[in-house]
Tab-separated table of C-alpha atoms in Angstrom:
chain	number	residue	atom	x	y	z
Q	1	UNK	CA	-72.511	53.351	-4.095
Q	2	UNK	CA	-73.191	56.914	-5.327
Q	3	UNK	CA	-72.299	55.694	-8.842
Q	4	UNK	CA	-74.181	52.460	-8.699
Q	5	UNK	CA	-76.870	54.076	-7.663
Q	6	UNK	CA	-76.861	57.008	-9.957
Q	7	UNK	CA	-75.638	55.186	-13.058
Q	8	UNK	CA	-79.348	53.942	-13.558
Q	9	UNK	CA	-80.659	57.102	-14.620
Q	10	UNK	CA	-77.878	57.179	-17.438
Q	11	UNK	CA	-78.996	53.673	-18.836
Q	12	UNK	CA	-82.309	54.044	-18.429
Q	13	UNK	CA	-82.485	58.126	-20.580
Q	14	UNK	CA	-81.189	56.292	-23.377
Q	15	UNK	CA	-83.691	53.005	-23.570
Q	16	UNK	CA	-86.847	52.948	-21.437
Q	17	UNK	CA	-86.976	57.346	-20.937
Q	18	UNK	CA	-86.017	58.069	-24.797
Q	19	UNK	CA	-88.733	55.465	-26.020
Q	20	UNK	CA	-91.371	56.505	-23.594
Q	21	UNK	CA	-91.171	60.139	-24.381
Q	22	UNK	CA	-91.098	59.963	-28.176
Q	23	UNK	CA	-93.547	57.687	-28.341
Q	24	UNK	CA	-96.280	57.262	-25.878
Q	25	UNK	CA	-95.877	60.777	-24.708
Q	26	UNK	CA	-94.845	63.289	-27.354
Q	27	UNK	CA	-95.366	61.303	-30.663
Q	28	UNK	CA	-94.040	62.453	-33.900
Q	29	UNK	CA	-91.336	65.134	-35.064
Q	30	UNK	CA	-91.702	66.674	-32.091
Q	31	UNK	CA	-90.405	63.960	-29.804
Q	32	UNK	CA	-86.893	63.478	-30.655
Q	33	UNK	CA	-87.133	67.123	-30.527
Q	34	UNK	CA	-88.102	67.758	-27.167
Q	35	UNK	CA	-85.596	64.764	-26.116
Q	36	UNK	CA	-82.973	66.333	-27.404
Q	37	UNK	CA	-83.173	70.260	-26.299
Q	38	UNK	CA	-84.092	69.050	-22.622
Q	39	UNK	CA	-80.650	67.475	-23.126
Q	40	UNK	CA	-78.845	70.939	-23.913
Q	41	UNK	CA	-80.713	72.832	-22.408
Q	42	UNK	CA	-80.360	71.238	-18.863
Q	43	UNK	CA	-76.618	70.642	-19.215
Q	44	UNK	CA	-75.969	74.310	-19.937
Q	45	UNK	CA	-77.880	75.557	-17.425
Q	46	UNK	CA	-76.185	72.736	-14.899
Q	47	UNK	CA	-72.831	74.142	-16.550
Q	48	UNK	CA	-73.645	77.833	-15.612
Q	49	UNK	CA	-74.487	76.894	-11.902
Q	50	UNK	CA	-72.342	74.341	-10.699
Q	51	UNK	CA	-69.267	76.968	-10.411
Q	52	UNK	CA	-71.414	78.832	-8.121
Q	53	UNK	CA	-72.808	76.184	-6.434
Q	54	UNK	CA	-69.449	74.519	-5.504
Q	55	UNK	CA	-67.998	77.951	-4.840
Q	56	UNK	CA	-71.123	78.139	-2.085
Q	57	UNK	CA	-70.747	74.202	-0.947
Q	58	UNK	CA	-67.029	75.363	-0.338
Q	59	UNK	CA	-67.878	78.379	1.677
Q	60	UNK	CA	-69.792	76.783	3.771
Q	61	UNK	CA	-68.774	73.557	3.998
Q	62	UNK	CA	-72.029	71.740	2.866
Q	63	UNK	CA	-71.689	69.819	0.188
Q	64	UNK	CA	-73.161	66.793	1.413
Q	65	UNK	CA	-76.576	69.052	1.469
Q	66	UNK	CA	-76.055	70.102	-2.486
Q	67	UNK	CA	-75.754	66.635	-2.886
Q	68	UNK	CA	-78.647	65.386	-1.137
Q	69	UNK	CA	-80.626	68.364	-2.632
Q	70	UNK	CA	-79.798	67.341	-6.109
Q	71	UNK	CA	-80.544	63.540	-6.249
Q	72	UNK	CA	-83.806	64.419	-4.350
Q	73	UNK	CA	-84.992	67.035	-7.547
Q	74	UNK	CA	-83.218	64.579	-9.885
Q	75	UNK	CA	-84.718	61.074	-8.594
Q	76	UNK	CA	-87.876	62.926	-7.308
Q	77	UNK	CA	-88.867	63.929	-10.494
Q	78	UNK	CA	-87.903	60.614	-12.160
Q	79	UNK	CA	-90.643	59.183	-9.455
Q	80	UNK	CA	-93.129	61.829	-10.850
Q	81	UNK	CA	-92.631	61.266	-14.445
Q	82	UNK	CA	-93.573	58.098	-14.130
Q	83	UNK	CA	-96.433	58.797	-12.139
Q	84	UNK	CA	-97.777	61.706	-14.447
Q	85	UNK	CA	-100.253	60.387	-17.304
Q	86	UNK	CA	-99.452	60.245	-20.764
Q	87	UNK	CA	-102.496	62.699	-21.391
Q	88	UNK	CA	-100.213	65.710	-19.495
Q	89	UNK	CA	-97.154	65.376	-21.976
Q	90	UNK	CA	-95.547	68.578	-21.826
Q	91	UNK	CA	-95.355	68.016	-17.369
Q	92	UNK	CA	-93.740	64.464	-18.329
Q	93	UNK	CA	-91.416	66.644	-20.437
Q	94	UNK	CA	-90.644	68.941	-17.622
Q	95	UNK	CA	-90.280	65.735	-15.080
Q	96	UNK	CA	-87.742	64.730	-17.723
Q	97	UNK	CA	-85.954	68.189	-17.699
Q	98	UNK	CA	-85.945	68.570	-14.085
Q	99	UNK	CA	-84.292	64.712	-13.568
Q	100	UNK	CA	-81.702	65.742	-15.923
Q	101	UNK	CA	-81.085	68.378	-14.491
Q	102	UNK	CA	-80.467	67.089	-10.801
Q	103	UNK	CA	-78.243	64.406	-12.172
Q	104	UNK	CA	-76.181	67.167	-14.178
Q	105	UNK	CA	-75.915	68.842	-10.946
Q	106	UNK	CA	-75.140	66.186	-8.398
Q	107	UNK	CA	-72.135	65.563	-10.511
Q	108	UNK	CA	-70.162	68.057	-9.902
Q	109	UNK	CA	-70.812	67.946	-6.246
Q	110	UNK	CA	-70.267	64.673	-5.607
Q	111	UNK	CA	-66.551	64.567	-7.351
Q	112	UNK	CA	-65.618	67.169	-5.133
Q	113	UNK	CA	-65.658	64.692	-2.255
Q	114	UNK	CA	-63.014	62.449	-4.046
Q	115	UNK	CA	-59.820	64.474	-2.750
Q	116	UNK	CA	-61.489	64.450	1.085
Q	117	UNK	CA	-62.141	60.483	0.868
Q	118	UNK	CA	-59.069	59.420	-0.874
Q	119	UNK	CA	-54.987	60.533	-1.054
Q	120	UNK	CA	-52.841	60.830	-3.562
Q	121	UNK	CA	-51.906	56.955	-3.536
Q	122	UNK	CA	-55.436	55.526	-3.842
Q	123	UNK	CA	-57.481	58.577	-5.375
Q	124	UNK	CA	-57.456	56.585	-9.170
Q	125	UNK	CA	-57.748	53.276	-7.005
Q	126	UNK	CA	-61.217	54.939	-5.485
Q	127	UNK	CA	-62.422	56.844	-8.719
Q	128	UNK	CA	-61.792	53.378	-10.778
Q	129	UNK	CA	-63.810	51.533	-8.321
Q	130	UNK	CA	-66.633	54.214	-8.880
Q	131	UNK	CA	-66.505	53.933	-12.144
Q	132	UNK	CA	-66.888	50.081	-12.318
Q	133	UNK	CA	-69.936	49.978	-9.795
Q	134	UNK	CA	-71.790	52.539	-11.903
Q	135	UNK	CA	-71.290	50.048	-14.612
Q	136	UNK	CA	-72.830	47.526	-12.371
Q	137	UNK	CA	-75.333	49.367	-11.113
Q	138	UNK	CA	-76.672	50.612	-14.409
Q	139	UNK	CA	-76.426	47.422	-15.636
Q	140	UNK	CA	-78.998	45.824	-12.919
Q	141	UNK	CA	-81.025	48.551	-13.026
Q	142	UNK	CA	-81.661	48.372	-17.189
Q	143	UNK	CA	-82.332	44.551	-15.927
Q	144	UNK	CA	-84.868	45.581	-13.778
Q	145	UNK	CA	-86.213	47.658	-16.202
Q	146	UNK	CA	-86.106	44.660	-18.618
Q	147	UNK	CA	-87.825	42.531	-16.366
Q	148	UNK	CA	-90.904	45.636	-16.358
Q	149	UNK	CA	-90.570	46.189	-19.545
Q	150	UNK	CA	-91.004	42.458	-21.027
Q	151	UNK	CA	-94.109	41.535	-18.712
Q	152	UNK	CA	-96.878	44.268	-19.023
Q	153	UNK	CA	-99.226	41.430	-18.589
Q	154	UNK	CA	-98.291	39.677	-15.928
Q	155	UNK	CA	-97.954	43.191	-14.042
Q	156	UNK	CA	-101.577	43.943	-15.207
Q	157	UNK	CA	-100.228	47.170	-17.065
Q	158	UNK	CA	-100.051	48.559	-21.074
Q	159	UNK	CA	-96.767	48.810	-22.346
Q	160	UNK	CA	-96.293	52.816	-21.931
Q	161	UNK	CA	-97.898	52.304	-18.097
Q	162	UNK	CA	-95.170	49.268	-17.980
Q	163	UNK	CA	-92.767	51.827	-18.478
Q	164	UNK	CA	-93.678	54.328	-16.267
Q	165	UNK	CA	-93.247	51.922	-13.882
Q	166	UNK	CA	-89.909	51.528	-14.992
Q	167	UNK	CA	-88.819	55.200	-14.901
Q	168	UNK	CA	-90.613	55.645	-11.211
Q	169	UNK	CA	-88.494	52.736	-10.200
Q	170	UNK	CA	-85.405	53.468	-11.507
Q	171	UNK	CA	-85.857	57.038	-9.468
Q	172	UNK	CA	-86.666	55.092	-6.390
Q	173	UNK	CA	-83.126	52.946	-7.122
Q	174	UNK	CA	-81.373	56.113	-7.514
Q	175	UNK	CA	-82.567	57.759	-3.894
Q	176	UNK	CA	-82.362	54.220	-2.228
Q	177	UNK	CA	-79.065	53.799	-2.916
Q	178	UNK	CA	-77.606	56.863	-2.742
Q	179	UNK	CA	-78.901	56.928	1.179
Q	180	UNK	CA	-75.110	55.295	1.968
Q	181	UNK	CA	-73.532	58.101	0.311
Q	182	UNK	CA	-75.779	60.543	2.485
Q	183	UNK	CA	-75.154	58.830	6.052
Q	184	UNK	CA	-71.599	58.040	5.544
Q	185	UNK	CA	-70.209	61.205	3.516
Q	186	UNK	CA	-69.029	64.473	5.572
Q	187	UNK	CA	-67.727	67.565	4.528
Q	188	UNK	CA	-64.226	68.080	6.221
Q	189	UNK	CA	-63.569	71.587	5.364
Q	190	UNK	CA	-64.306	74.447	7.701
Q	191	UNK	CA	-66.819	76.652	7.198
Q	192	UNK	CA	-65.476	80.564	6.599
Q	193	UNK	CA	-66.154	82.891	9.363
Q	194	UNK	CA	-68.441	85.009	7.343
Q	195	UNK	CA	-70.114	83.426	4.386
Q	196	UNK	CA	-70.622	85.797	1.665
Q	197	UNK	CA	-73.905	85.895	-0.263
Q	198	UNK	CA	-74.768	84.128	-2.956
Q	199	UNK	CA	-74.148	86.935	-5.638
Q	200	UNK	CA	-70.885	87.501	-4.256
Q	201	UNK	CA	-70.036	83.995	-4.652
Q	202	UNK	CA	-71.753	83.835	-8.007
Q	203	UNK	CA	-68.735	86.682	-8.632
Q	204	UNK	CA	-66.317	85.191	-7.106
Q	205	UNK	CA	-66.944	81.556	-9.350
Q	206	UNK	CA	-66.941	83.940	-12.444
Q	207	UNK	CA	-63.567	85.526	-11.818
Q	208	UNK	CA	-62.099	82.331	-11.140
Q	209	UNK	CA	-63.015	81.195	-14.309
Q	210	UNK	CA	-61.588	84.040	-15.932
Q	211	UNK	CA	-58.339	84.142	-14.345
Q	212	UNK	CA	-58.567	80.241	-15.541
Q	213	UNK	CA	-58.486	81.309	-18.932
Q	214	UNK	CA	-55.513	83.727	-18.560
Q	215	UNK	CA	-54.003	80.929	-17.138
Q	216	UNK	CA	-54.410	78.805	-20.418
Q	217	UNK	CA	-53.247	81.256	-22.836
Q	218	UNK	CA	-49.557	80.737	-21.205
Q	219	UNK	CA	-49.883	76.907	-22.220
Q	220	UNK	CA	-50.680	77.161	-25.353
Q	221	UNK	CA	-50.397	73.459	-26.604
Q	222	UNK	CA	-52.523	72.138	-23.641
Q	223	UNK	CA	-54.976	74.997	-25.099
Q	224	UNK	CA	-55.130	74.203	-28.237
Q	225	UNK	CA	-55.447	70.016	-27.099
Q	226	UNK	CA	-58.535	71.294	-25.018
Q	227	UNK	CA	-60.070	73.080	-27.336
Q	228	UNK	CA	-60.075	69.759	-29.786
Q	229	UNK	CA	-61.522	67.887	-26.994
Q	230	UNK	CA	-64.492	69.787	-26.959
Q	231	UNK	CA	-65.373	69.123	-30.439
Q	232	UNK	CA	-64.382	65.661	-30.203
Q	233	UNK	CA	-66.310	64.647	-26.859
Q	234	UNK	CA	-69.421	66.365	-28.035
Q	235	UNK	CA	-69.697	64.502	-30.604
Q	236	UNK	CA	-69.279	61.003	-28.889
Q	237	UNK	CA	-72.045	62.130	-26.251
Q	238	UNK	CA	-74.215	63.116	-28.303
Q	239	UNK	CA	-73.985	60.047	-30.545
Q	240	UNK	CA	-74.369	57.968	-27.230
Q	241	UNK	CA	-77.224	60.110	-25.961
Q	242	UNK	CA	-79.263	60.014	-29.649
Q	243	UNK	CA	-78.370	56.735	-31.274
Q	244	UNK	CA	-81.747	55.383	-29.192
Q	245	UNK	CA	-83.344	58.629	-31.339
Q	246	UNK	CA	-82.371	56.839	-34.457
Q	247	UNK	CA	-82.800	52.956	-33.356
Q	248	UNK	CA	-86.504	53.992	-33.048
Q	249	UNK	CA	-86.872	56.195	-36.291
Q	250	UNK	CA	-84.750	54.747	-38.429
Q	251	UNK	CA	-85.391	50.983	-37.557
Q	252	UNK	CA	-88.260	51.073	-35.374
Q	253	UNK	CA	-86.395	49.394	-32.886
Q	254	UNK	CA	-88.538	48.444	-29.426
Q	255	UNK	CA	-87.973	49.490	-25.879
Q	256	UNK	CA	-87.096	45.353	-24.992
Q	257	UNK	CA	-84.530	45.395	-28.071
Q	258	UNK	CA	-83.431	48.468	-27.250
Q	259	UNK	CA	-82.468	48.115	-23.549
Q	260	UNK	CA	-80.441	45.042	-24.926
Q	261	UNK	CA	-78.224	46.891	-27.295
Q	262	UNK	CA	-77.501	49.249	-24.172
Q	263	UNK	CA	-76.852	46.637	-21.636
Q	264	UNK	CA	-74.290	44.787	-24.546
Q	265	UNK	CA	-72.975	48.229	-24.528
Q	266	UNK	CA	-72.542	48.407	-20.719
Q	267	UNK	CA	-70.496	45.132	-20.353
Q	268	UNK	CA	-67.883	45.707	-23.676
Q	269	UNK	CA	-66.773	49.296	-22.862
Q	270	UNK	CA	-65.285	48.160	-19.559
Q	271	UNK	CA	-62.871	45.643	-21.530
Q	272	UNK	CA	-62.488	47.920	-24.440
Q	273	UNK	CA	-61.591	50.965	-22.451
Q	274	UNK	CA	-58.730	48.194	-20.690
Q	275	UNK	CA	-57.582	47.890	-24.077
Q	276	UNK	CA	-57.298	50.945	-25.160
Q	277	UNK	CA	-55.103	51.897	-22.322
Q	278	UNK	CA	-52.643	48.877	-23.127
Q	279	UNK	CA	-52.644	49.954	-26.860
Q	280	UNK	CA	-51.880	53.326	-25.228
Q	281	UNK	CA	-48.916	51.688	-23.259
Q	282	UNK	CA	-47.524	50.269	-26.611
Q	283	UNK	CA	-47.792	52.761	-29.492
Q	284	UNK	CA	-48.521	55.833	-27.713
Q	285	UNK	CA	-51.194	57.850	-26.408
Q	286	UNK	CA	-51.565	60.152	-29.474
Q	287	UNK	CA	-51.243	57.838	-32.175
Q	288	UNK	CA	-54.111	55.644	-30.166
Q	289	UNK	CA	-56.067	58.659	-29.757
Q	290	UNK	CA	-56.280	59.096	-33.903
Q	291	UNK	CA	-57.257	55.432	-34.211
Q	292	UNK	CA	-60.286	55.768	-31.958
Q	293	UNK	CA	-60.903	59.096	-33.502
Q	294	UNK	CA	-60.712	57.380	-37.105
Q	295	UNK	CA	-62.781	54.649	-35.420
Q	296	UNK	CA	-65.372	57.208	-34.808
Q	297	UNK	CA	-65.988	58.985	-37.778
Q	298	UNK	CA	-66.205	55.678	-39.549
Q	299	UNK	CA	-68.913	54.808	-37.510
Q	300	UNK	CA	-70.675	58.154	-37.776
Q	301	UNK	CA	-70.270	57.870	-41.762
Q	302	UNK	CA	-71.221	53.914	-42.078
Q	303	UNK	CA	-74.494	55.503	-39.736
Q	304	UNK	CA	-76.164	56.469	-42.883
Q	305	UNK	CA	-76.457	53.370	-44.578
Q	306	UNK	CA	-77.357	51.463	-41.699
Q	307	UNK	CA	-80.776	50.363	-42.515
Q	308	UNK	CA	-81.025	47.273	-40.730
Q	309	UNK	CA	-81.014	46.174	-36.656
Q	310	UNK	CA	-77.947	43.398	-37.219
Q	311	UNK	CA	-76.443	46.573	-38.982
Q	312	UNK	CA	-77.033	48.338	-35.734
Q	313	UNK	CA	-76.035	45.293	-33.288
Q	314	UNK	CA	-72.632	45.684	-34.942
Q	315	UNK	CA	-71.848	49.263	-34.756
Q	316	UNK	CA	-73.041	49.549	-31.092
Q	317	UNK	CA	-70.656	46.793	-30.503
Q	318	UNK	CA	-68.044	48.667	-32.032
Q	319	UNK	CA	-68.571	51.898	-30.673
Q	320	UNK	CA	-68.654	50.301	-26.994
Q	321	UNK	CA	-65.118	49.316	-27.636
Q	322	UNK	CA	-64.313	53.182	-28.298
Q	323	UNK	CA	-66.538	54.582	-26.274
Q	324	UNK	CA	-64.177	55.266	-23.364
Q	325	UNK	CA	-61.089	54.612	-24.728
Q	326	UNK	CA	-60.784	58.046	-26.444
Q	327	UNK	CA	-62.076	59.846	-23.318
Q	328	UNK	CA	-59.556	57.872	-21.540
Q	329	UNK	CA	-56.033	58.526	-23.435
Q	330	UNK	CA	-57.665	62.128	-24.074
Q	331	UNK	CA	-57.629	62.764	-20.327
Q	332	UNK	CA	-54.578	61.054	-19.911
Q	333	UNK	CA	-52.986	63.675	-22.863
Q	334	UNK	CA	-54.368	66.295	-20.818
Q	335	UNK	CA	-51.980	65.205	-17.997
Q	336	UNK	CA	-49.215	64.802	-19.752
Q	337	UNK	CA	-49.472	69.077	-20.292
Q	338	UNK	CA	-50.950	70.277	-17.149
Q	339	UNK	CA	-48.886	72.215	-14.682
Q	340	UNK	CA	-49.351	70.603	-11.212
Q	341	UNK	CA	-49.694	74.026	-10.068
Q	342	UNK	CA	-52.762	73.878	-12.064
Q	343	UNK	CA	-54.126	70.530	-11.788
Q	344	UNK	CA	-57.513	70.988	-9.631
Q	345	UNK	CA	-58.005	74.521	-11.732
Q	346	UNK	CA	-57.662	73.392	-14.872
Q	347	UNK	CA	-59.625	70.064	-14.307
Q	348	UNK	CA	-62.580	72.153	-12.871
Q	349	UNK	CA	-62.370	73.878	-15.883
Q	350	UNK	CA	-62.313	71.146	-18.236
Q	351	UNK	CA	-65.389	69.919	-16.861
Q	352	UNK	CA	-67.156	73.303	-16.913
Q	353	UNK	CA	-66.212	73.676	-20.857
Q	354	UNK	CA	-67.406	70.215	-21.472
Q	355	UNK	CA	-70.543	70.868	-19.518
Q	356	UNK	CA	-71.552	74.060	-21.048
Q	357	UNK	CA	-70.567	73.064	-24.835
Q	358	UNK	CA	-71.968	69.495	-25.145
Q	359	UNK	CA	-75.439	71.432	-25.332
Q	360	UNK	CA	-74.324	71.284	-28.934
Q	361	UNK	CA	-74.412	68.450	-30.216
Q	362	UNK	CA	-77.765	67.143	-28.941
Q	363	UNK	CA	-78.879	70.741	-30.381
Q	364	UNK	CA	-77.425	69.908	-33.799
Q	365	UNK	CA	-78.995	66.753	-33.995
Q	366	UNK	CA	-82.512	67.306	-32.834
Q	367	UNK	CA	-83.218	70.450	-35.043
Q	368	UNK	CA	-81.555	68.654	-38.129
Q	369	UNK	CA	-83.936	65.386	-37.482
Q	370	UNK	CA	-86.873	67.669	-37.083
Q	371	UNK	CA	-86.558	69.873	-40.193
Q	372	UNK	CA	-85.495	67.272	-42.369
Q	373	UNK	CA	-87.718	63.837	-40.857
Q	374	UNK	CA	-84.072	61.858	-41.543
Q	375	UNK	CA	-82.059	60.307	-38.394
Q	376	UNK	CA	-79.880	59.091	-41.059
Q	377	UNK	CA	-79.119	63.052	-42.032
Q	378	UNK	CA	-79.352	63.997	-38.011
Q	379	UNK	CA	-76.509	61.349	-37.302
Q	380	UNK	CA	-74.351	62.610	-40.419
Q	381	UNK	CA	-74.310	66.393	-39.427
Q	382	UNK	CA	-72.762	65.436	-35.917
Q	383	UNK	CA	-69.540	64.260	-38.221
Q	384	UNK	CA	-68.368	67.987	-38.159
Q	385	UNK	CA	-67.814	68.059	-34.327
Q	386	UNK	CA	-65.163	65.073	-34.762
Q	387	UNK	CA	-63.425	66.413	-38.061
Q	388	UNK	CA	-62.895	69.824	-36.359
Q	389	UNK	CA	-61.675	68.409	-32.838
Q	390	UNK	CA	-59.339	66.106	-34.772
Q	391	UNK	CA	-57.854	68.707	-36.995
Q	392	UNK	CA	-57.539	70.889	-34.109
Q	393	UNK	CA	-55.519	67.920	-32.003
Q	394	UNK	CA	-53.586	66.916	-34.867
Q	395	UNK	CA	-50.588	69.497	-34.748
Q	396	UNK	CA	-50.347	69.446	-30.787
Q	397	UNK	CA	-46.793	68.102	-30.129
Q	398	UNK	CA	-46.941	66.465	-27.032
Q	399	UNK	CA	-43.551	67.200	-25.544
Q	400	UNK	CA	-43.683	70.696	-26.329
Q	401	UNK	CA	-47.101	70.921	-24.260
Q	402	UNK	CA	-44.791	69.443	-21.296
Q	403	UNK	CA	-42.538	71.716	-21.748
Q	404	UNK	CA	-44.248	74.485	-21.345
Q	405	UNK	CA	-45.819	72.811	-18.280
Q	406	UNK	CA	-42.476	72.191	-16.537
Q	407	UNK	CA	-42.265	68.887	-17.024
Q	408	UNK	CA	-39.246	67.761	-19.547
């Protein structure tokens, strides 16, 4: 229920927030911009605090109050945004950077409930069902949004005030249903006799990260594999997070249209990401993984001639087919080379890394679209992130990465 409830936020930054802050609120060059550094800048910072937030939720045993904490600033200030005027811009833009912000955060809190809810037997069993109800659940709440979004009139409202309404509700949808999560969840550690304060746990989250990356430097295929990824996966998020950017520049695409791409999106990843995993089963992980990578950079390429929305139509289509089915085989790679006696380390870590560098890409992309005025250019310059994760994946033999994890 978590994910249904917190997926909405996810489909609705990309349609109804995206199109509502670029252009009712913060019209211009300066929109995309704004869209895309609160972006970076509120996953770094939600990057440099989670460690010490989850090293303080473990200490004292309360993450169900992180969580809590975090979908109140997150779908609190969704509720605000849409309630602050359009003549205040720059507190709509810090409404916006505060929601992203809480659903950064709540994140990383809420996974770290998955290994006290679920064993070893049914832990994918649980995180898959997650998964698909946050497909689900985004996907009714972009409907709702539809629904507000299509009928201004019959509300009584303008079309920007339409879709405030939108973003307050889909913050209300996000707190409603995340109350199961809330009443149901409890923390089963034990609190430590003496919690330490919060710069000594700060400290303590910082050294553990450090020792992770000693850690790493003995594995050095698995290393070199991560350090791919990062490229890689930035680039896909940020082309996820900014295509909307360049529906509305380039093609002048509106919020109705829009939120239709996105929820054709939401239902062919699920299939495609299936399929990528049996393609997986019968040629190899690897050799999949350079298909959807190939995939990719086609698409990013064939991005600067698109000029028109049927162009569009088709490579959204495309792109929901590889959307998770590179993230997919990637983290099933990572498997393959990771030292059980690592597992929950290195995993923590991946997500950190991922966390703190996807600030990039969105970065990239929004100073490139403002200096030059051309999406077509913005979306172009992300093609770097994928050539340099793919060359950097290329030479990473597989069985020599379990190897030097123990495992063959």
């Amino acid at each position: 229920m978590y994910d249904w409830a917190s997926s909405a936020w996810s489909t609705l930054q990309i349609t109804v927030v995206v199109s509502y802050l670029t252009g009712a609120v913060i019209p211009g060059r300066e929109g995309p911009l704004v869209y895309s550094l609160g972006i970076s800048i509120t996953m770094f910072f939600a990057a440099i605090l989670s460690p010490i937030i989850g090293a303080l939720a473990d200490a004292r045993a309360n993450k169900r109050s992180w969580l809590i904490a975090a979908t109140c600033l997150g779908a609190g200030s969704a509720i605000l945004m849409g309630a602050t005027p359009t003549e205040w811009p720059w507190l709509v833009a810090a409404f916006f950077f505060l929601t992203n912000f809480g659903f950064e955060l709540c994140w990383g809190i809420y996974n770290g409930f998955l290994p006290e809810i679920a064993d070893d037997q049914s832990m994918n069993r649980v995180s898959a069902w997650g998964f698909a109800f946050g497909y689900v659940g985004g996907a009714l709440a972009l409907i709702v949004a539809l629904v507000i979004v299509l009928n201004p009139a019959a509300l009584g409202l303008s079309k920007s005030d339409a879709a405030r309404l939108a973003i307050a509700s889909m913050g209300v949808w996000w707190f409603v249903f995340s109350l199961p999560a809330f009443l149901i969840l409890r923390d089963k550690l034990t609190p430590t006799m003496a919690p330490r304060s919060v710069r000594a746990e700060a400290a303590a989250a910082m050294a553990k990260v450090w020792q992770t990356l000693l850690n790493l430097r003995r594995y050095g295929t698995l290393s070199l594999f991560l350090l791919g990824f990062l490229f890689y996966n930035d680039g896909m998020q940020t082309v996820i997070t900014q295509a909307s950017v360049f529906a509305q520049d380039v093609l002048k695409m509106e919020t109705d249209e829009l939120i239709k791409v996105i929820l054709m999106v939401q239902f062919v990843s699920l299939p495609g990401a299936l399929l990528v995993g049996k393609l997986s089963d019968w040629i190899g992980a690897k050799t999949t993984l350079h298909i959807n990578l190939a995939i990719w950079v086609a698409l990013v390429i064939s991005a600067f001639f698109v000029n028109t929305r049927e162009q569009f139509w088709i490579m959204a289509a495309i792109l929901a087919l590889v959307m998770g089915g590179a993230q997919s085989v990637s983290r099933a790679i990572m498997g393959f080379m990771t030292p059980e006696k690592h597992a929950g380390e290195f995993m923590g870590f991946f997500n950190l890394s991922g966390r703190a560098v996807s600030m990039l890409g969105p970065m990239v992309f929004g100073i490139t679209n403002y200096f030059t005025g051309s999406a077509h250019i913005a979306i172009v310059s992300l093609l770097i992130f994928f050539v340099v994760g793919w060359a950097l994946i290329t030479p990473v033999n597989i069985q020599r990465g379990k190897q030097q994890a123990g495992k063959a």
